[in-house]
Coordinates of C-alpha atoms and ligand atoms in Angstrom, one line a residue:
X1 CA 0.0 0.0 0.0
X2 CA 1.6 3.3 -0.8
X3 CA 1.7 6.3 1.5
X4 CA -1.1 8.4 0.0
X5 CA -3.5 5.5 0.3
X6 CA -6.0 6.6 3.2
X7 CA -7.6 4.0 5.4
X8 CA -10.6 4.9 8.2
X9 CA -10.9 2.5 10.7
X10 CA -14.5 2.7 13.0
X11 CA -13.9 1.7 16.6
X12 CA -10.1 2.4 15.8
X13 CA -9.8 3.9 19.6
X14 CA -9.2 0.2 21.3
X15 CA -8.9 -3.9 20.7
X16 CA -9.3 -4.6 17.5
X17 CA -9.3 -1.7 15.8
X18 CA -6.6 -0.4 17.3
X19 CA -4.6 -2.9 15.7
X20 CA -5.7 -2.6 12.5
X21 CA -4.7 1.2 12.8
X22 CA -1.0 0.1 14.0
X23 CA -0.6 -2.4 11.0
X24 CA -2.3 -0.6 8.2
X25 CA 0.0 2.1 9.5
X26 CA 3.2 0.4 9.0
X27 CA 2.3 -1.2 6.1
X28 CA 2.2 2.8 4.7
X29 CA -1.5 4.1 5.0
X30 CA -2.1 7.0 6.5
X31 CA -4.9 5.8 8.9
X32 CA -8.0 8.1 10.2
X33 CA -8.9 6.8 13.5
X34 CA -12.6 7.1 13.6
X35 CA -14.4 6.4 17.4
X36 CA -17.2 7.8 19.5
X37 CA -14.2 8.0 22.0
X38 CA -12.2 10.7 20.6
X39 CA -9.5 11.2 23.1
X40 CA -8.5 7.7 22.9
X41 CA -8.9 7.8 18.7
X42 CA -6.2 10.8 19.4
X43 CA -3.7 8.9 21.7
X44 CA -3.8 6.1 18.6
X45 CA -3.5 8.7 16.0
X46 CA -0.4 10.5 17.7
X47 CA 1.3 7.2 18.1
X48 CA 0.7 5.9 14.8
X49 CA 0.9 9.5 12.9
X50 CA -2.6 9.1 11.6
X51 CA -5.5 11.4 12.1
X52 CA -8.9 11.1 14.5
X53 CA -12.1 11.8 14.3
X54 CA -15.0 11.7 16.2
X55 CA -17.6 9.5 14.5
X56 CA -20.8 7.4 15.8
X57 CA -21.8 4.7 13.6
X58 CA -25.4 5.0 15.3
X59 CA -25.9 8.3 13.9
X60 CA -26.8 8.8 10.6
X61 CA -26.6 12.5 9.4
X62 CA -23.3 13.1 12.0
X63 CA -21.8 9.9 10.3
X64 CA -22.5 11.2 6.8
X65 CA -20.6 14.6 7.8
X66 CA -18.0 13.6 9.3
X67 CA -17.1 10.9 5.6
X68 CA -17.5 14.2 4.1
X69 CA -16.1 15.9 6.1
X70 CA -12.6 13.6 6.0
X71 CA -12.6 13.4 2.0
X72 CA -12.7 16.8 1.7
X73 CA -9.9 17.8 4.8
X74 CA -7.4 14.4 4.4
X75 CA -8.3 12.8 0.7
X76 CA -9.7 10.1 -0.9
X77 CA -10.6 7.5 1.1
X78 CA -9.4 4.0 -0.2
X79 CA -10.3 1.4 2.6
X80 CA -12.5 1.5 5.6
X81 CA -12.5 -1.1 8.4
X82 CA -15.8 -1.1 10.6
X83 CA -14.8 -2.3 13.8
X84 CA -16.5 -0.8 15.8
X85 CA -18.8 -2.7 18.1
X86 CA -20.6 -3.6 21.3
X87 CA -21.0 -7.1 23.1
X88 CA -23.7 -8.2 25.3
X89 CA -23.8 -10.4 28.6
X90 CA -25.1 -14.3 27.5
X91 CA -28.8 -13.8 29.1
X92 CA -31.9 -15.9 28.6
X93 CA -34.1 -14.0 25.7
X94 CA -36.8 -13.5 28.7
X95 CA -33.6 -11.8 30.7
X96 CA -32.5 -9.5 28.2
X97 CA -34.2 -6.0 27.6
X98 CA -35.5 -4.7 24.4
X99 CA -33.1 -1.9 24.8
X100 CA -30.1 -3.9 25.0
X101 CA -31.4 -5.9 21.8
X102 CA -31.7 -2.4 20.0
X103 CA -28.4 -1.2 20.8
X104 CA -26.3 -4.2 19.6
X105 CA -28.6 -4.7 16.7
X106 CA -28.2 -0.6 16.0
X107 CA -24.3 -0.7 16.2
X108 CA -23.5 -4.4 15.5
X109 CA -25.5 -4.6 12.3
X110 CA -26.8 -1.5 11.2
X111 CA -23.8 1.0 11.7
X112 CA -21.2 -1.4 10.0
X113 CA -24.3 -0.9 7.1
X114 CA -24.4 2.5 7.7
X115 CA -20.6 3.4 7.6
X116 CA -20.1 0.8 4.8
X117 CA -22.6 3.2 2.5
X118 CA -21.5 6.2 3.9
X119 CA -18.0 5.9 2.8
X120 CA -19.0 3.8 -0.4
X121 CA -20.3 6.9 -1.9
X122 CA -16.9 8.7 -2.8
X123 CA -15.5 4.9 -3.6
X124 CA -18.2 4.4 -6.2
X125 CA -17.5 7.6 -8.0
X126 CA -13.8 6.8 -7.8
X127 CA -14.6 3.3 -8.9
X128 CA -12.5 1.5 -6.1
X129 CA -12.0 0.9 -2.9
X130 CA -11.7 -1.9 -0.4
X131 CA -14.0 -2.5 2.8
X132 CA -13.6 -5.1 5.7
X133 CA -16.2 -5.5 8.0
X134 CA -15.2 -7.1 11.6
X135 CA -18.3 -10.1 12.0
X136 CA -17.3 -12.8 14.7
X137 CA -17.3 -16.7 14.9
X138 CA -20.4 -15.8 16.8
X139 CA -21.8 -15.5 13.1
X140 CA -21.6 -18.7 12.2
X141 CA -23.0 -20.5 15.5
X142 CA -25.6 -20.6 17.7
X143 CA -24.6 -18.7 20.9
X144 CA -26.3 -17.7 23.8
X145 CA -26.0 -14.0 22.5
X146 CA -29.5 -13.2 21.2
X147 CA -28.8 -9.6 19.8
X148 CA -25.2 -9.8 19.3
X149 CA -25.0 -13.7 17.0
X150 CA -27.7 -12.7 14.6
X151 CA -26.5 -9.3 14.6
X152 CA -23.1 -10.8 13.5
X153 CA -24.7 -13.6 11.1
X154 CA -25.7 -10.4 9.2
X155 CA -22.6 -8.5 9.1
X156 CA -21.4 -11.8 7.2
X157 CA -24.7 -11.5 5.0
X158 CA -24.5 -7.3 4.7
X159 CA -20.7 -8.3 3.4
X160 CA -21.7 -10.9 0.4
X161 CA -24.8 -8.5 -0.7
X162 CA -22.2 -5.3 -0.7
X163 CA -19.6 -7.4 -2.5
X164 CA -21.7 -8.5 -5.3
X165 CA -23.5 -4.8 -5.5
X166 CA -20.7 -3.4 -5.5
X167 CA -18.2 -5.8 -6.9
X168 CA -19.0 -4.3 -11.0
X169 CA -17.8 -0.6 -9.6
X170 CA -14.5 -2.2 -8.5
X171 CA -15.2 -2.2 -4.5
X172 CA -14.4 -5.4 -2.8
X173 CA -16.1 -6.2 0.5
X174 CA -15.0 -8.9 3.1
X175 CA -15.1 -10.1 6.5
X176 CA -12.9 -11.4 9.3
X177 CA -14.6 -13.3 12.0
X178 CA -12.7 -13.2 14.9
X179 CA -11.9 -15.6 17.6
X180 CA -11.8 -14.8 21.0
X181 CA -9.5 -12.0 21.2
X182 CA -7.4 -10.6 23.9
X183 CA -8.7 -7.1 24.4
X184 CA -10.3 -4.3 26.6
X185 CA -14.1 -5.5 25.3
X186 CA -13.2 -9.2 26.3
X187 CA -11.6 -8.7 29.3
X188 CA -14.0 -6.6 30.8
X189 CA -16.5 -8.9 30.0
X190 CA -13.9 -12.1 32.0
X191 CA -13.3 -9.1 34.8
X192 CA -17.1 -8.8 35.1
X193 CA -18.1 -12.9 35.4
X194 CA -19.9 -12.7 32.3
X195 CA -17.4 -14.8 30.5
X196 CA -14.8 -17.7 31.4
X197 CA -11.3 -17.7 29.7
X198 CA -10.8 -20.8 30.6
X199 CA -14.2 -21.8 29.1
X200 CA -13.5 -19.6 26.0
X201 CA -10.0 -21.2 25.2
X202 CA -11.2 -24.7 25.5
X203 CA -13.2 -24.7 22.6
X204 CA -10.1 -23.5 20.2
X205 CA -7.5 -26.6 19.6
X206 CA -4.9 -24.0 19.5
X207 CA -6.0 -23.5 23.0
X208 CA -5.2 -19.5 23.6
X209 CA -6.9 -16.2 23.0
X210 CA -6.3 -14.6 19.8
X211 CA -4.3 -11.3 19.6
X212 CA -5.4 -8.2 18.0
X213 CA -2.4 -7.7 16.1
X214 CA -3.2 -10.8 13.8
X215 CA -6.8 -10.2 13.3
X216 CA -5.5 -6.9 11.9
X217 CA -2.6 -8.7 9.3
X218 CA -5.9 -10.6 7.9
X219 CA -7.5 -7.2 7.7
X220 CA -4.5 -5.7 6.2
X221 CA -4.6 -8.4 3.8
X222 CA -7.8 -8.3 2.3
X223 CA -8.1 -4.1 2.2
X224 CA -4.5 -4.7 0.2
X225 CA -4.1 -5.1 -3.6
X226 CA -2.6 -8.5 -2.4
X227 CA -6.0 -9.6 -1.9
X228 CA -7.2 -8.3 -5.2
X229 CA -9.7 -10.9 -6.7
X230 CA -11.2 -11.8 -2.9
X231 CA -14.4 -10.2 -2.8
X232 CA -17.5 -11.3 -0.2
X233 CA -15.5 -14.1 2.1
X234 CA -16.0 -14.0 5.7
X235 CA -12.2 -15.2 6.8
X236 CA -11.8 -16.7 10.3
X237 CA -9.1 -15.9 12.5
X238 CA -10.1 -18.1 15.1
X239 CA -7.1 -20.2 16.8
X240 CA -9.3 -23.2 14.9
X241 CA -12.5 -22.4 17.0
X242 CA -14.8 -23.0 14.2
X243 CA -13.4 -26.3 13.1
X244 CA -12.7 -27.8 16.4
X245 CA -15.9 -26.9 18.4
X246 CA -17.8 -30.6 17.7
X247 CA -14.9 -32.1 19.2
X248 CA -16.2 -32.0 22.3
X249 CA -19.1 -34.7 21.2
X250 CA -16.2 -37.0 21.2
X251 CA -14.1 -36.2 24.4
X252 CA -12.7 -33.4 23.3
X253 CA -9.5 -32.8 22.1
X254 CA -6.6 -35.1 22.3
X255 CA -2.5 -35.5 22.1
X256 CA -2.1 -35.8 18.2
X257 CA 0.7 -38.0 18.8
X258 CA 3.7 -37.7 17.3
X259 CA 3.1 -40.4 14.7
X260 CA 5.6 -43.0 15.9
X261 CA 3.3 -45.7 16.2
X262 CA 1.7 -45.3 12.4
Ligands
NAD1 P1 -13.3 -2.7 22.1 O1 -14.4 -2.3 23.0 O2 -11.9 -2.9 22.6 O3 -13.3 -1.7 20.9 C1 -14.5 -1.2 20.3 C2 -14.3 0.2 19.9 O4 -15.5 0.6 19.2 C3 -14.2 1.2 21.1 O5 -13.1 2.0 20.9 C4 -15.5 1.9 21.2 O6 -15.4 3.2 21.7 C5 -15.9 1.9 19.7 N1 -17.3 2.1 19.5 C6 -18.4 1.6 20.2 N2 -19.5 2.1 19.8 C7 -19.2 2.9 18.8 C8 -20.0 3.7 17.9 N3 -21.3 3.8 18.0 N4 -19.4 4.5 17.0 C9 -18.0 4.5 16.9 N5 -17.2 3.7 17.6 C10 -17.8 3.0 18.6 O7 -13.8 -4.0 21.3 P2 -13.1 -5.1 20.5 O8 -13.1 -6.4 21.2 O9 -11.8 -4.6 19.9 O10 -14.2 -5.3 19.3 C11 -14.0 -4.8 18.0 C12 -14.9 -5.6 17.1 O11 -14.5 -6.9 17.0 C13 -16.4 -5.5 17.4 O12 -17.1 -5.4 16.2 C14 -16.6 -6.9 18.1 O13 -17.9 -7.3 18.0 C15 -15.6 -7.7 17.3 N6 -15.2 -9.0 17.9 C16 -14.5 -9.0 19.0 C17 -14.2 -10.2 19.6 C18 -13.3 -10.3 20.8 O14 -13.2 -11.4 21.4 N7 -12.8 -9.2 21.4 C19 -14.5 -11.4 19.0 C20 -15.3 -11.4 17.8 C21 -15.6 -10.2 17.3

């Protein structure tokens, strides 16, 4: 990626998103950290030498000016990351408020929408651009999450209708699901009780939390020319959650042996 090549990243304050920031960054971007928490977007701008904005991917008409508002102060801009994002406690559906429901759903689903039209605009009339939307593996399986899973499921589904709508005007649109990923969202949910590490990392045969830094090189990957003809994949970055989780209908994992007695 070449140093004029301008990359927004939504919920680029912390986690995941502040990764991607780092590594787009030294990969040559010049990144616009976009969060509703702008002194935080600030400390990662200053330390990467990016920009930050403050940007809400609930709100519609602020959203719309601040895109504007960026192509018209830093440039054109070539890749946005939506990142940003909320999680919920695992509740029974007759536990969990309305409220709650609409807020995940509002930011989960619809801003990563929102901010993925938004900023399409100027790509379409520029005829290119590449977006990566973060989903989860909790889009692909049935979780005790009854906002935040489907909410998920269709960031994966928002991502394949994008990619093929907008696939003929050059603009490729992905996913990365991630694992369970070692940062501030996660652990305050493990500080509060509302999740088990111990629980979390038992499912993944790699058996460890995944780190932010290499959900952001499968980011970087897919917004670069590298990733040229991949358009409307959801990519897991899981530690091999997705593929190992039936194990445990079997005994759960097991030494792989070191294939001295084949
Ligand atoms: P995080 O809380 O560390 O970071 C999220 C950022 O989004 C924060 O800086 C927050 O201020 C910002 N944000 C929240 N609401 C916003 C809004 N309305 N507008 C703009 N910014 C807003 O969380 P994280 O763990 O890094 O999660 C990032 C993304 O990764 C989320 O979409 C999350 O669902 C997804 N994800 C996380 C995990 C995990 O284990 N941490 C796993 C799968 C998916």
């Amino acid at each position: 990626m070449d140093e004029r090549t301008i990359a927004v990243v939504t919920g680029g304050a912390s986690g995941i998103g502040a990764a991607c920031c780092r590594v787009l960054a030294a990969k040559g971007c010049h990144v616009v950290v976009l969060d509703i928490d702008l002194a935080r977007a600030e400390a990662v701008a200053a330390e990467i030498g990016g920009s930050a904005r403050r940007g809400d991917v609930g709100d519609e008409a602020a959203l719309r000016a601040t895109a504007a508002a960026i192509e018209a102060e830093i440039g054109p801009v070539a890749i946005l990351v939506n990142s940003a994002g909320v999680l919920q406690p695992a509740l029974r559906p007759t536990e969990l408020s309305m409220k709650t429901w609409d807020h995940v759903v509002h930011i989960d689903q619809r801003g990563t929408y929102l901010a993925a039209v938004v900023f399409a605009e100027a790509m379409l009339r520029r005829r290119a651009g590449s977006i990566v939307n973060i989903a989860s593996i909790a889009g692909s399986r049935a979780m005790p999450l009854h906002a935040y899973a489907p909410a998920k499921t269709a960031v994966i589904a928002i991502t394949r209708c994008l990619a093929a709508e907008w696939g003929p005007a050059g603009i490729r649109v992905n996913s990365v699901s991630p694992g369970y990923t070692r940062t501030p969202a996660l652990q305050d949910a493990i500080d509060k009780g509302e999740r088990d590490v111990t629980n979390l990392v038992g499912s993944a045969p790699m058996g460890r939390l995944v780190e932010p830094g290499e959900i952001a090189e499968a980011v970087a990957f897919l917004a670069s020319p590298q990733a040229s003809a991949v358009t409307g994949i959801d990519l897991p970055v899981d530690c091999g959650w997705l593929a190992g989780t039936s194990w445990h209908s079997y005994g759960g994992f097991r030494d792989p042996g070191n294939g001295a007695d084949a």
